[in-house]
Coordinates of C-alpha atoms in Angstrom, one line a residue:
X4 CA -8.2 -2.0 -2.8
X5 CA -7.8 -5.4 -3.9
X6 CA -5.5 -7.8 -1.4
X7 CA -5.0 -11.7 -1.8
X8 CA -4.4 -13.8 0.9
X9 CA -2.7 -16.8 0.6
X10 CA -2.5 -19.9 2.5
X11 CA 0.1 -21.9 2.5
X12 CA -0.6 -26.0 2.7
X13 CA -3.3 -25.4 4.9
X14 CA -4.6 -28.2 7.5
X15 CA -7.6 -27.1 9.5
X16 CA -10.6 -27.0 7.3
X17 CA -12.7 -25.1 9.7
X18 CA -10.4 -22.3 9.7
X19 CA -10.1 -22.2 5.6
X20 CA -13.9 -21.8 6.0
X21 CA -13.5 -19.2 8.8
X22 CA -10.6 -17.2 6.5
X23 CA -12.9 -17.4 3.4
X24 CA -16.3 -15.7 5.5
X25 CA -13.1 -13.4 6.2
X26 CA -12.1 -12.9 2.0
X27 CA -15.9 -12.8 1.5
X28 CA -16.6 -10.2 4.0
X29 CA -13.9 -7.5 2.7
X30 CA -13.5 -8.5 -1.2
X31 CA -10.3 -10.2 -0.6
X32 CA -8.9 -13.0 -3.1
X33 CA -8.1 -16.2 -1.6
X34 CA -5.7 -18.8 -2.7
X35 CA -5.1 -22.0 -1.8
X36 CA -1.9 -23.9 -2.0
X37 CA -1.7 -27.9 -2.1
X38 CA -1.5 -30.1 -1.0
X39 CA -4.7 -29.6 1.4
X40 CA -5.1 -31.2 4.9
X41 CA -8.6 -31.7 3.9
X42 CA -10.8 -32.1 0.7
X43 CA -12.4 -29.0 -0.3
X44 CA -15.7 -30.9 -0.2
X45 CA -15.2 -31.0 3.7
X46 CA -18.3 -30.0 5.6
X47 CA -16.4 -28.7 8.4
X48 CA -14.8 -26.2 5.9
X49 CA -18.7 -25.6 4.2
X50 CA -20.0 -25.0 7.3
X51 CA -17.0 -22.3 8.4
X52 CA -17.7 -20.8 5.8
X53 CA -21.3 -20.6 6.0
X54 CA -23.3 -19.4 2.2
X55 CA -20.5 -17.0 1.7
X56 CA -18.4 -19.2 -0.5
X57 CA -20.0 -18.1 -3.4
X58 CA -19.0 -14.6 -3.1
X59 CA -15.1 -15.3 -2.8
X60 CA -12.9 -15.7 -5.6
X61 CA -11.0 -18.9 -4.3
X62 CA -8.2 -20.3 -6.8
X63 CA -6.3 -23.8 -6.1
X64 CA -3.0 -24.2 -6.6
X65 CA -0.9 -27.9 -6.5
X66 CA 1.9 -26.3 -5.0
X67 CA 3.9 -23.3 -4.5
X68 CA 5.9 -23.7 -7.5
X69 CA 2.9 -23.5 -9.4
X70 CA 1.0 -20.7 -7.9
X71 CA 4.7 -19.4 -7.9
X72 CA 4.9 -19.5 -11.9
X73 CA 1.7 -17.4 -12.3
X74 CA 2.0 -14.7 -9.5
X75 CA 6.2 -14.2 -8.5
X76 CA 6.0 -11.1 -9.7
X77 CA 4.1 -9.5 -7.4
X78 CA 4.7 -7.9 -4.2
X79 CA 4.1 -10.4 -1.6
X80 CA 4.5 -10.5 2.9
X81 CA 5.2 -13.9 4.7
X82 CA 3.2 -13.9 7.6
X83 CA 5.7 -15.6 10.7
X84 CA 6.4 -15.8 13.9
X85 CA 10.3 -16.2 13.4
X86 CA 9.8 -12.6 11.6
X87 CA 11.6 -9.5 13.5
X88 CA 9.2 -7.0 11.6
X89 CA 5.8 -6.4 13.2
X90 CA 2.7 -6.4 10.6
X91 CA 2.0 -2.6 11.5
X92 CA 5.5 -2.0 10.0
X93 CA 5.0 -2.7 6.4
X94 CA 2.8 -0.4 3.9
X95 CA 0.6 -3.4 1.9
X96 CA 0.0 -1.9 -1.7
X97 CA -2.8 -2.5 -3.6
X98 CA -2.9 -6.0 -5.1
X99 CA 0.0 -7.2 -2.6
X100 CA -0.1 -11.5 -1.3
X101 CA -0.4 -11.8 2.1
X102 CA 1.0 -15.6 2.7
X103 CA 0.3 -18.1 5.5
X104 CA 1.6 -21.3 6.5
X105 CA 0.0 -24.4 7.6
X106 CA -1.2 -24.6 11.4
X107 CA 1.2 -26.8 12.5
X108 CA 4.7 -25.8 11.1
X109 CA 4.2 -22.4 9.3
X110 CA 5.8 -21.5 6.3
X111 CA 8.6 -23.2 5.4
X112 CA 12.1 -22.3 6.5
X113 CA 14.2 -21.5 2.9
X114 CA 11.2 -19.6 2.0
X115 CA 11.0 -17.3 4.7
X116 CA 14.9 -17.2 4.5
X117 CA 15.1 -16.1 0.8
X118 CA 12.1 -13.4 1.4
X119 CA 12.8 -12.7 4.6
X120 CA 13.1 -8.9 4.5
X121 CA 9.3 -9.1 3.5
X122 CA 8.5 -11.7 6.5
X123 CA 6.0 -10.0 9.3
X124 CA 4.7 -10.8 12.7
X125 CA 2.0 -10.0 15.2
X126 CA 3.4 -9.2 18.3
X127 CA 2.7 -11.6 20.7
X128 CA 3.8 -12.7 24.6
X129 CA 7.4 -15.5 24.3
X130 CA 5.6 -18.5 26.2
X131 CA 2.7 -17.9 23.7
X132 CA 4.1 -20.3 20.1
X133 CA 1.4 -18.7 17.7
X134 CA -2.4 -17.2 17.1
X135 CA -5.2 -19.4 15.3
X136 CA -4.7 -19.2 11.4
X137 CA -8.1 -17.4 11.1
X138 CA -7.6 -14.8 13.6
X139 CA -4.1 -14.2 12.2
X140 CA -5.3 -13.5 8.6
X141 CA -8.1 -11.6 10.3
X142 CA -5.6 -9.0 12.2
X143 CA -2.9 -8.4 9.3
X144 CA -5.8 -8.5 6.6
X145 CA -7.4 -5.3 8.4
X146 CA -4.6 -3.5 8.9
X147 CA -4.2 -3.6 5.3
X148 CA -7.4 -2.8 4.9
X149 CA -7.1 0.8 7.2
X150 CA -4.3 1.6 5.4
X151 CA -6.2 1.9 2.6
X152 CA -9.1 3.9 5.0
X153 CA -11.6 0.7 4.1
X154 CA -11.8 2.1 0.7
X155 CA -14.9 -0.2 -0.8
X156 CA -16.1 -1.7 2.4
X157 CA -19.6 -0.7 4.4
X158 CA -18.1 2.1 7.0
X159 CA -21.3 2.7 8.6
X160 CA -24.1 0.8 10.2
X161 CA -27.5 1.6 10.6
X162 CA -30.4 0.7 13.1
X163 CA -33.6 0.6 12.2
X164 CA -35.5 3.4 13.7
X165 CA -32.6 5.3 15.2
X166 CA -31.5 8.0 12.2
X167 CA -31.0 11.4 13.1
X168 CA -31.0 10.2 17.1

């Protein structure tokens, strides 16, 4: 199954690193939408990311309008907390944009209000204003991903010395 995450003006380089070892780990696309908070040179987001930035297809983007132009037409969720849907609600179909907004703010307000019957949420306690962005992607991008029973992804571990036991 192929999923895309995309974030939104995002500020934090250590957790665009973070979410990319994420992408790298389960195949998922990752897009980034200007402008930045940080260069893309940063070591903070290098080091997040470890040596697994070679093995995620990353794509830029100026703006939304931009990345806007070239993928609209697909089906797409807006990951907020102002959402009344839960994540665990929606079916995410092959393909689909999973979107996040920047660390500070979220997504922007007339773009969650013109999608907003594709908007989701993780549930979370009232005093609580929001997860880290990485662990967010983390949670919604595996739920996609048992939907689709982890089709393409290692199920299985292995010791060393401990078949058959």
């Amino acid at each position: 199954m192929a999923l895309n995450i995309v974030l939104y003006e995002p500020e934090i380089p250590q957790n665009t690193g973070n979410i990319a070892r994420t992408c790298a780990a389960t195949g998922t696309n990752l897009f980034l939408i200007g402008p930045l908070g940080f260069s893309i040179s940063d070591r903070y987001l290098k080091r997040a990311g470890l040596d697994y930035w070679k093995q995620v297809d990353v794509t830029l983007y100026e703006n939304w309008q931009a990345f806007d132009q070239k993928h609209g037409e697909g089906t797409f969720f807006f990951a907020s907390t102002k959402s009344a849907k839960a994540y665990t609600e929606v079916a995410y179909p092959d393909n689909c944009y999973i979107v996040f907004g920047p660390e500070s703010r979220g997504l922007p307000e007339p773009l969650l209000k013109k999608n907003y019957t594709d908007c989701i949420r993780i549930p979370m306690r009232e005093q609580i204003r929001s997860l880290n962005l990485s662990n967010a992607v983390a949670i919604v991008l595996y739920e996609a991903l048992r939907q689709s029973a982890f089709t393409g992804l290692e199920q299985e571990g292995h010791l060393t010395g401990c078949e058959g036991s």
